[in-house]
Coordinates of C-alpha atoms and ligand atoms in Angstrom, one line a residue:
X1 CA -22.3 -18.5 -12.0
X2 CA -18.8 -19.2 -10.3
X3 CA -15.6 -17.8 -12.9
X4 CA -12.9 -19.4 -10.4
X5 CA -12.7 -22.5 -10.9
X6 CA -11.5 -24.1 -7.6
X7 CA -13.3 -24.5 -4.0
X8 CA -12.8 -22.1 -1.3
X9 CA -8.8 -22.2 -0.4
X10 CA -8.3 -24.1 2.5
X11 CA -5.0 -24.2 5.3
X12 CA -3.5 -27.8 4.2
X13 CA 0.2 -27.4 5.6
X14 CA 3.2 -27.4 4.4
X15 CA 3.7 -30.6 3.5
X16 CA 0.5 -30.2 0.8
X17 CA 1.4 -30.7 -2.9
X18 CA -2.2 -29.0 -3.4
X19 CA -0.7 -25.7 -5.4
X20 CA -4.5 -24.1 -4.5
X21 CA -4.1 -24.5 -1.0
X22 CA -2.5 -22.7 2.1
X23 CA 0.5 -24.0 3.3
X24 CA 1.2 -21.4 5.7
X25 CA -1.6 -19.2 6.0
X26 CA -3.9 -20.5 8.6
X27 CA -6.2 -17.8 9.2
X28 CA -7.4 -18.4 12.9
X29 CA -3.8 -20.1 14.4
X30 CA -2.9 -17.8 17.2
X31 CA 1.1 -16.1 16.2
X32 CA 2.1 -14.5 19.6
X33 CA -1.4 -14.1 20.9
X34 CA -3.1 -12.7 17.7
X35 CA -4.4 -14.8 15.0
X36 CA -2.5 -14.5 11.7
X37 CA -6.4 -13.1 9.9
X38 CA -5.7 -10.2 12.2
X39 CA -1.8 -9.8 11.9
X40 CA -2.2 -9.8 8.3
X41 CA -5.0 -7.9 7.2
X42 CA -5.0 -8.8 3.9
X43 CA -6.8 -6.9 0.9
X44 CA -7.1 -7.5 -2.8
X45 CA -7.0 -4.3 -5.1
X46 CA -10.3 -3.8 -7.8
X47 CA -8.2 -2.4 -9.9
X48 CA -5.9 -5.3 -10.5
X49 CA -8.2 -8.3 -10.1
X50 CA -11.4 -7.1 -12.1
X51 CA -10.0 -4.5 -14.6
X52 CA -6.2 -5.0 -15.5
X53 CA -6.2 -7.0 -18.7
X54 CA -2.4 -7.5 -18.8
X55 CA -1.5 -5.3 -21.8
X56 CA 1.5 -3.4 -21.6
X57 CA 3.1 -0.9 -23.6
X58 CA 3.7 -3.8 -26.7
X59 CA 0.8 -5.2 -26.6
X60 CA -2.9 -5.8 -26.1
X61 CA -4.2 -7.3 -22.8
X62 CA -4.2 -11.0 -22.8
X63 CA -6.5 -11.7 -19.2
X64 CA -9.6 -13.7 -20.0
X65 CA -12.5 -11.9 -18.3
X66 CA -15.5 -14.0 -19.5
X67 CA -17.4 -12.1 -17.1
X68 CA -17.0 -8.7 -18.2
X69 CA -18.7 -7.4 -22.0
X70 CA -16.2 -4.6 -22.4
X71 CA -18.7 -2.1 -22.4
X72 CA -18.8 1.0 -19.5
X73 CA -22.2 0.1 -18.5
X74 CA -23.5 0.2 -15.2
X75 CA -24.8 -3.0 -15.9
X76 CA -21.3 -4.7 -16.7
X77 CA -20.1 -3.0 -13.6
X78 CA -22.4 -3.8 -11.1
X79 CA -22.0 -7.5 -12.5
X80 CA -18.0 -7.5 -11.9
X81 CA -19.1 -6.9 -8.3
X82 CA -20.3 -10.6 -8.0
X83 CA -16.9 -11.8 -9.4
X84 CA -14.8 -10.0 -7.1
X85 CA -16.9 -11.3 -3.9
X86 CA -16.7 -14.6 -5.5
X87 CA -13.1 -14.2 -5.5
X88 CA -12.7 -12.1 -2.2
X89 CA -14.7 -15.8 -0.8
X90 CA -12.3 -18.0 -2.4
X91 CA -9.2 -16.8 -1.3
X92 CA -10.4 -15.3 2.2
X93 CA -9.4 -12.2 2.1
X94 CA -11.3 -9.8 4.1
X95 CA -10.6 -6.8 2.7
X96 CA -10.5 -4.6 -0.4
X97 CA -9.7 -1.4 -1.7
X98 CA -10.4 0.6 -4.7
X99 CA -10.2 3.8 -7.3
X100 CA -13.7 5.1 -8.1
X101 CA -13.1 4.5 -11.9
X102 CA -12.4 1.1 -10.9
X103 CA -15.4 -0.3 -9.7
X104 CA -17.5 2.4 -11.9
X105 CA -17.4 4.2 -15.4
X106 CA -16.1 7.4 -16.0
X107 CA -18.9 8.9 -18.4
X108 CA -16.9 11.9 -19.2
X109 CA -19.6 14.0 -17.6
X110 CA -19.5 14.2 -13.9
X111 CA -23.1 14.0 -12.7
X112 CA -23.5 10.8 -14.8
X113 CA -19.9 9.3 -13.3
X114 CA -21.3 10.2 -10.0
X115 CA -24.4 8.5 -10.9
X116 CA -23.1 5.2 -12.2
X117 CA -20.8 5.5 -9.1
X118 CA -23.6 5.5 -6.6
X119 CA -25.4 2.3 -8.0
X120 CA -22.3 0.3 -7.6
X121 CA -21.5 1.4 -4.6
X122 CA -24.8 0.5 -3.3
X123 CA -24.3 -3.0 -4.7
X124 CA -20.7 -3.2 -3.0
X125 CA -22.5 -2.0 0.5
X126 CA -25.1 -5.3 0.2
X127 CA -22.2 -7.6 -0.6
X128 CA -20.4 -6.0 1.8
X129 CA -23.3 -6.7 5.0
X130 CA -24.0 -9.9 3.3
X131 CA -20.1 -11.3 3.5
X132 CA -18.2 -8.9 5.8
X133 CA -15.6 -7.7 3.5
X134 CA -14.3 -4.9 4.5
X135 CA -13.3 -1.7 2.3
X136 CA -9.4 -0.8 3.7
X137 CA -9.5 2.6 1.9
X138 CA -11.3 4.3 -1.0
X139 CA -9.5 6.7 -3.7
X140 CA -10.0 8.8 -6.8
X141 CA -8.1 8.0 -10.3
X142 CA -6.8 11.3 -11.1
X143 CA -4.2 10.1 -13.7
X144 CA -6.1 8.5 -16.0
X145 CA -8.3 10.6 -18.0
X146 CA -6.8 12.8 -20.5
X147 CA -7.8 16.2 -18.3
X148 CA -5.6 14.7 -15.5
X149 CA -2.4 14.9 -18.4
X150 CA -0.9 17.9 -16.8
X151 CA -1.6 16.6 -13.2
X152 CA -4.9 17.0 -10.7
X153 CA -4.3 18.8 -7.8
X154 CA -1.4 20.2 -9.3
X155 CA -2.6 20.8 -12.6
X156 CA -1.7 24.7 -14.2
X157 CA -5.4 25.2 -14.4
X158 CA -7.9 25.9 -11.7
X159 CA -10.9 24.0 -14.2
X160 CA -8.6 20.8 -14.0
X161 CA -7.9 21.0 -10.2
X162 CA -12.2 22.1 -9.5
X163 CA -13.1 19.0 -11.6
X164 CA -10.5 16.5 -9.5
X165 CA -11.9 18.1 -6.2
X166 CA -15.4 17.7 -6.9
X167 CA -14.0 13.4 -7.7
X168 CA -12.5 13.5 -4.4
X169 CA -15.5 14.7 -2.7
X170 CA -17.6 11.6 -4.5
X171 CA -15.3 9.6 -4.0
X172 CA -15.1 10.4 -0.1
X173 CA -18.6 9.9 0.1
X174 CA -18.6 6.8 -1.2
X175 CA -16.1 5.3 1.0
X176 CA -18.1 6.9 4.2
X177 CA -20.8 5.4 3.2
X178 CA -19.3 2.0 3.1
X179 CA -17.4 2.2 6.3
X180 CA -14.1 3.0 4.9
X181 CA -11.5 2.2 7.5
X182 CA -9.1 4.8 4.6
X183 CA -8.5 7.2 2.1
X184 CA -5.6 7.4 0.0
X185 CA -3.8 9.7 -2.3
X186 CA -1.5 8.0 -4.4
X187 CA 0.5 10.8 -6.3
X188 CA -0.5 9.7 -9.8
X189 CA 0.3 12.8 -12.2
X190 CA 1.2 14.9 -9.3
X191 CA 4.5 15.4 -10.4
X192 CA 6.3 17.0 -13.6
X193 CA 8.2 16.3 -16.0
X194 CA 9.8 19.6 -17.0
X195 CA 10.8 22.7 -15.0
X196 CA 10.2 24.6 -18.0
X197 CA 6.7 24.9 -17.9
X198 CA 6.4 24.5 -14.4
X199 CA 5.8 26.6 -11.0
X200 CA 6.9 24.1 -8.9
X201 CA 6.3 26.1 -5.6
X202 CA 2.8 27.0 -6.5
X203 CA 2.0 23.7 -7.5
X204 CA 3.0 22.3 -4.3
X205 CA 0.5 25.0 -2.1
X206 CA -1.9 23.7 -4.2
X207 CA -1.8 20.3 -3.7
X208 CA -1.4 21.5 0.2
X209 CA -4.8 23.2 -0.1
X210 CA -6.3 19.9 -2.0
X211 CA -5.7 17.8 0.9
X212 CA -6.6 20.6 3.6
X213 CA -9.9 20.6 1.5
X214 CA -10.5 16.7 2.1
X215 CA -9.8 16.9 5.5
X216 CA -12.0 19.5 5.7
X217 CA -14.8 17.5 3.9
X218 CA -13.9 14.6 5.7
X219 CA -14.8 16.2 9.0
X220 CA -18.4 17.7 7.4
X221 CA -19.5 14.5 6.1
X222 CA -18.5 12.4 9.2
X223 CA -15.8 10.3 8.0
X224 CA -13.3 9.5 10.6
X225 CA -11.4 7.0 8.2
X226 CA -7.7 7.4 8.2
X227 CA -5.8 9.6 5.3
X228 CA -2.9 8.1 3.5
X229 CA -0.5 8.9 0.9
X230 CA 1.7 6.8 -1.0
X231 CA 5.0 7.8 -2.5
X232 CA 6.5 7.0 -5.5
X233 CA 9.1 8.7 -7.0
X234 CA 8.1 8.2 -10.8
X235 CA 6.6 7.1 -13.3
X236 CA 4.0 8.3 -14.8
X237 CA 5.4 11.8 -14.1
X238 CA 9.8 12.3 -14.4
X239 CA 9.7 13.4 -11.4
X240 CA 6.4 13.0 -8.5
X241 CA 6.3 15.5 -5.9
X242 CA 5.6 12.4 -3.1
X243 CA 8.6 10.9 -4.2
X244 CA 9.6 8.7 -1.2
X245 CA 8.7 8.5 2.7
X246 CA 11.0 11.5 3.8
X247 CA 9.6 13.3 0.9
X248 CA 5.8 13.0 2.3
X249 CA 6.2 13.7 5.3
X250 CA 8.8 16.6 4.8
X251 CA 5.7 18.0 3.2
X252 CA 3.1 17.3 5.8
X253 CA 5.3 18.6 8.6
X254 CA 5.3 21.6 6.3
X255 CA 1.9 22.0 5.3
X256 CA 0.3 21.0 9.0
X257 CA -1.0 18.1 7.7
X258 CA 1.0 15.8 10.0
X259 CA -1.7 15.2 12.1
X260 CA -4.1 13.3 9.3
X261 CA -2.1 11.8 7.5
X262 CA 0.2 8.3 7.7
X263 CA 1.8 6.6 4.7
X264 CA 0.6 3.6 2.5
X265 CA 4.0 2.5 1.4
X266 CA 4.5 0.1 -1.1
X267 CA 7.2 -1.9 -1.9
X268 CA 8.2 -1.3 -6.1
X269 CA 7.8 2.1 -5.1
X270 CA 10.5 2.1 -2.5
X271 CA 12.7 -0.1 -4.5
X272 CA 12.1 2.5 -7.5
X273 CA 12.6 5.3 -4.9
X274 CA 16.4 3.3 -4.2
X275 CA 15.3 2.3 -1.1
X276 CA 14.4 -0.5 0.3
X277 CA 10.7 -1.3 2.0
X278 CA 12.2 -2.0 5.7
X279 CA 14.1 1.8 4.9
X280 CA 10.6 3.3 4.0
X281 CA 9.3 1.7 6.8
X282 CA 11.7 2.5 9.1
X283 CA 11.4 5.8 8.1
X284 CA 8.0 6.1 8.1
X285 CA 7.2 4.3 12.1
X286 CA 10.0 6.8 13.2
X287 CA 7.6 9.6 12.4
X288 CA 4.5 7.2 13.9
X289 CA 3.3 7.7 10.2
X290 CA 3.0 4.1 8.9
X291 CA -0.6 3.5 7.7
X292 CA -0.8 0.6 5.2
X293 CA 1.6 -1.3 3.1
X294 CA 0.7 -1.8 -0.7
X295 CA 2.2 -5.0 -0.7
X296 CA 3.8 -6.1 -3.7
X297 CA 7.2 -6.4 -5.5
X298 CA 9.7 -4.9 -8.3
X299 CA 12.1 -6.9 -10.4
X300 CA 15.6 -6.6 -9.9
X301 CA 16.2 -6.5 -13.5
X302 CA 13.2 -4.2 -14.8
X303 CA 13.3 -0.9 -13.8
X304 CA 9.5 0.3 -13.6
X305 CA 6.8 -0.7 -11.4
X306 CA 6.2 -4.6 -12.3
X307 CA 3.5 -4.9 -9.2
X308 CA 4.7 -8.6 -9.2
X309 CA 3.2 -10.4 -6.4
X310 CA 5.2 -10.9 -3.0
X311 CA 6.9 -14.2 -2.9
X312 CA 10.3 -13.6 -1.1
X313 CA 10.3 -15.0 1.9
X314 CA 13.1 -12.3 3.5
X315 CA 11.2 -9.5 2.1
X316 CA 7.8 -10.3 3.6
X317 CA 9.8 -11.2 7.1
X318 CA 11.7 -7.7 6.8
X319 CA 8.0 -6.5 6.4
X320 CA 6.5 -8.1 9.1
X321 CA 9.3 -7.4 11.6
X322 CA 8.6 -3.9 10.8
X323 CA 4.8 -4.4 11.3
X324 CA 5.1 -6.4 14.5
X325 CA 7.9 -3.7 15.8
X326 CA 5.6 -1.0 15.4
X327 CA 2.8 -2.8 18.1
X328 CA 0.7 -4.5 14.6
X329 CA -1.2 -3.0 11.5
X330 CA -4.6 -0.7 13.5
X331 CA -6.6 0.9 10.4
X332 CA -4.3 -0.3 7.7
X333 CA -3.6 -3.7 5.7
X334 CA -1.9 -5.7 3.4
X335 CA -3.2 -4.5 0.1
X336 CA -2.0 -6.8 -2.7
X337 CA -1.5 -4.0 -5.0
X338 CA 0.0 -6.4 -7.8
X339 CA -1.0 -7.9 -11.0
X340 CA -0.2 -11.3 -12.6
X341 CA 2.5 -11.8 -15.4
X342 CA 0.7 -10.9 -19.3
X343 CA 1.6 -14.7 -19.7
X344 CA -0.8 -15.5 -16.5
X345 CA -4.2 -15.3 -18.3
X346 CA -6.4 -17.1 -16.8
X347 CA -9.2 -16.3 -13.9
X348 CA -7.6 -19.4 -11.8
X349 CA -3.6 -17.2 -11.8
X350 CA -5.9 -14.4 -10.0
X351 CA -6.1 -17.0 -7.4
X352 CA -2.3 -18.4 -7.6
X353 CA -1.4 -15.1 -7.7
X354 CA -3.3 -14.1 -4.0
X355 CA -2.6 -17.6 -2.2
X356 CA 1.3 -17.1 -3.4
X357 CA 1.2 -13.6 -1.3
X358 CA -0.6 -14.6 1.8
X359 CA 1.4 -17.4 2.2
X360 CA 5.1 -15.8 1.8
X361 CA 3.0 -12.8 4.3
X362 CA 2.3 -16.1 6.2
X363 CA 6.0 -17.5 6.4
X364 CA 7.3 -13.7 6.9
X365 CA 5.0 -13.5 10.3
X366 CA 5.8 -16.6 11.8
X367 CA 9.7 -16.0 11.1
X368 CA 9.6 -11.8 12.2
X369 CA 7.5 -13.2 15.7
X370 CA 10.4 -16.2 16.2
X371 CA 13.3 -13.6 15.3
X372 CA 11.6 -11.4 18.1
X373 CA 10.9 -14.0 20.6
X374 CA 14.6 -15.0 20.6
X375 CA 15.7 -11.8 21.0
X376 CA 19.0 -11.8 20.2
X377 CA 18.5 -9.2 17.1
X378 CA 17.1 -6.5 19.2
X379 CA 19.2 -7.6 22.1
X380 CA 22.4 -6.7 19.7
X381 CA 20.9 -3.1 18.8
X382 CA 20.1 -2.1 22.2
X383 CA 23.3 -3.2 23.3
X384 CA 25.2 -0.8 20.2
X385 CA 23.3 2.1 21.3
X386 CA 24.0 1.1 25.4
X387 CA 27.3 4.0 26.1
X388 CA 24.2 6.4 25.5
X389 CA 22.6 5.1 28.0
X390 CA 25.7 6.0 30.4
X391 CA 25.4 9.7 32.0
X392 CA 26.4 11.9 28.7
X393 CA 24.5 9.4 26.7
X394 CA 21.7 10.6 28.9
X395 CA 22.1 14.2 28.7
X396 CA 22.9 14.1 24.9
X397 CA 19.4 12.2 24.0
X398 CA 17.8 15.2 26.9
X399 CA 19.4 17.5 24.6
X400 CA 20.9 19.1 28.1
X401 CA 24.3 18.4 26.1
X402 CA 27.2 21.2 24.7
X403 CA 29.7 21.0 22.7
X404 CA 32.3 22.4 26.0
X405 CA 30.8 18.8 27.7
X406 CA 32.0 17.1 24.5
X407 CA 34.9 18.4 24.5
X408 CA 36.1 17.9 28.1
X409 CA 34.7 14.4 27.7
X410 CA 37.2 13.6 24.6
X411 CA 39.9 14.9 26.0
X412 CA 39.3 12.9 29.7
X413 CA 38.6 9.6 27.4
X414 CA 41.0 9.8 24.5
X415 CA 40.7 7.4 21.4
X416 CA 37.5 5.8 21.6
X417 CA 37.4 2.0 21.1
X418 CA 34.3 0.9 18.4
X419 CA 33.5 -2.1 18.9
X420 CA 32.3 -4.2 15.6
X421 CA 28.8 -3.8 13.6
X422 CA 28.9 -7.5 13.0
X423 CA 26.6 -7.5 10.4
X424 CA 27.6 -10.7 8.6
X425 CA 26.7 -12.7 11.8
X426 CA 23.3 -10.7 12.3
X427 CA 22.9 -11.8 8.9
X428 CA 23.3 -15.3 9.8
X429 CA 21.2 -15.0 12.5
X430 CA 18.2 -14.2 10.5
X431 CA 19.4 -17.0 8.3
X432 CA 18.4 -19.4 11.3
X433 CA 15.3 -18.2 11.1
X434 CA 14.0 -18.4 7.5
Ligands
XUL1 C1 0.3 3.1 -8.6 C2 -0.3 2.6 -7.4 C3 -1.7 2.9 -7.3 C4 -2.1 3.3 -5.9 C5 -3.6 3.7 -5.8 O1 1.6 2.8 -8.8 O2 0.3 2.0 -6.6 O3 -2.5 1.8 -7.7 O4 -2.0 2.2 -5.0 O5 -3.9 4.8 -6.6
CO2 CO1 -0.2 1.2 -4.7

């Protein structure tokens, strides 16, 4: 039985009226060397194309899901699986990522969640070797139930923080045993939303000692996927201890957990961090610590996390730039962590929705590789930097440098002359481009 009612999408060009069609997204054309399946990586999230119904705080979920009975079966679980490879074969996208209450019912008793769990993953392993879909990363919802109210690994009670361990332990099996090329913690409750109640310094030891805990798992079990965590700095908790990029890694540096970890970062999260992505990113690939990208976007006029798919064509080139500058995505993707409007109901907007992304992600790779291949952007930066490629330039970056050289050097030189930033015309630059 096919829900999606179109043919597999297909690379038309832009000059196709065909609004279920790639215009830009040609999986196997060659962008600098690399074919644009492999630049882009792309991923669809469970959680948004098989179980988000669309309601928000006002009012009941609007998705039509003709495939799914509402129940928490196993039955109406393992049968969601053939809609989402349906989908996943429709749009192309070779990869996928999920939350284990996602693709499996939480039975509010864990050997029974676990249970459920394993038959669908064993379904998702045959469609997997039948397809070869790929699962980007694997993680546990630790926000959802009411237990998780007060937090996970941070939670005041050791009970709370045992039964969220023994999730993650599941839930890294699970993605070991189908080849997980990730594992992410997304904060979710980890956070709080009054210093009242809360020990904020023990808190964070103990979400130190969580993720020690999975590494150490990790390495028992045999799973040599790559860790993740993406920031966010709120919502659902005031205030979420991985609140931005710096944040993270502040805290991995401190807790020696540098070393396993790189970043998901996604894009409402930055913007809700007062950042922008290309800033997270930057931030992020100065630390060699950028993973994945959850790719998605806020609203400039809502100020929560919208998840609205990607369609601006500078973001997803500011993206890509960033990609392409770091040497290319390795274990990571683009993870369309976004869901449709409440007034997109229908299973064909799933599929909107996804060609939308992959071809602004298209557009944004062709323009970041021409903006590099002319050169003149990076050309301009290098050439800013250049008096410190002079002799003190030299010894400052050696850190051979002392403030008695800096002095004698300011009083030889005098006033320096700055030359201009010239930012307007870099910004016209980059208009050639797009
Ligand atoms: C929440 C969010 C999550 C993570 C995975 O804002 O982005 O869906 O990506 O837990
Ligand atoms: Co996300």
């Amino acid at each position: 039985m096919a829900y999606f009612d179109c043919d597999k999408i297909q690379y038309e060009g832009p000059s196709s009226k065909n609004p279920l069609s790639f215009k830009h997204y040609n999986p196997e054309e060659l962008v600098g060397g690399k074919s644009m399946k492999d630049h882009l990586r792309f991923g669809a999230a469970y959680w948004h194309v098989m179980r988000n119904d669309l309601s928000d705080p006002f009012g009941a979920g609007t998705a039509q899901m003709p495939w799914d009975d509402g129940s928490t079966s196993v039955e109406n679980a393992l049968n969601r699986v053939d809609v989402f490879f349906e989908f996943l074969d429709k749009t192309g996208i070779d990869f996928y990522c999920w939350h284990d209450r996602d693709i499996a019912p939480e039975l509010n008793d864990l050997k029974a969640s676990s249970a459920a769990l394993d038959q669908v993953v064993a379904k998702l392993k045959t469609r997997q070797a039948e397809t070869g879909v790929k699962l980007l990363w694997g993680t546990s919802c630790l926000f959802s139930h009411p237990r998780y109210s007060q937090g996970a690994a941070t939670s005041p009670d050791a009970s709370v923080y045992a039964y969220a361990g023994a999730q993650v332990k599941k839930a890294l099996e699970c993605t070991k045993e189908l080849d997980g090329l990730g594992y992410t913690f997304w904060g979710g409750r980890e956070g709080y939303a009054s210093l009242l109640n809360t020990d904020m310094k023990r808190e964070l030891d103990h979400l130190a000692a969580f993720l020690h805990m999975a590494v150490d798992h990790a390495r028992k079990i045999g799973f040599s996927g790559q860790f993740y965590i993406e920031p966010k700095p709120r919502e659902p908790s005031t205030h979420q201890y991985d609140s931005d990029a710096a944040a993270c890694l502040n805290f991995l540096r401190e807790y020696g957990l540098l070393e396993h970890f790189k970043l998901n970062l996604e894009t409402n999260h930055a913007t809700l961090a007062g950042h922008t992505m290309q800033h997270e990113m930057r931030v992020a690939t100065a630390a060699g610590a950028l993973g994945s990208v959850d790719a998605n976007t806020g609203d400039e006029l809502i100020g929560w996390d919208t998840d609205q798919f990607p369609t601006d064509i500078y973001l997803c080139t500011e993206i890509m730039l960033e990609i392409l500058d770091m040497g290319g995505l390795t274990t990571g993707g683009l993870n369309f962590d976004a869901k449709r409007r409440r007034e997109s109901h229908e299973p064909i907007d799933l599929i909107h929705a996804h060609v939308g992304g992959m071809d602004a992600f298209a557009r944004g790779l062709k323009i970041a590789h021409a903006i590099r291949q002319d050169g003149r952007l990076a050309q301009f930066v290098a050439e800013r930097y250049s008096s410190f490629d002079g002799d003190l330039g030299s010894k400052i970056e050696a850190g051979q440098c002392s403030f008695e050289e800096l002095e004698a050097h300011s009083l030889a030189g005098g006033e320096p002359a700055l030359a201009s930033g010239r930012q307007e015309m870099l910004e016209n630059l980059v208009n050639e481009f797009i």
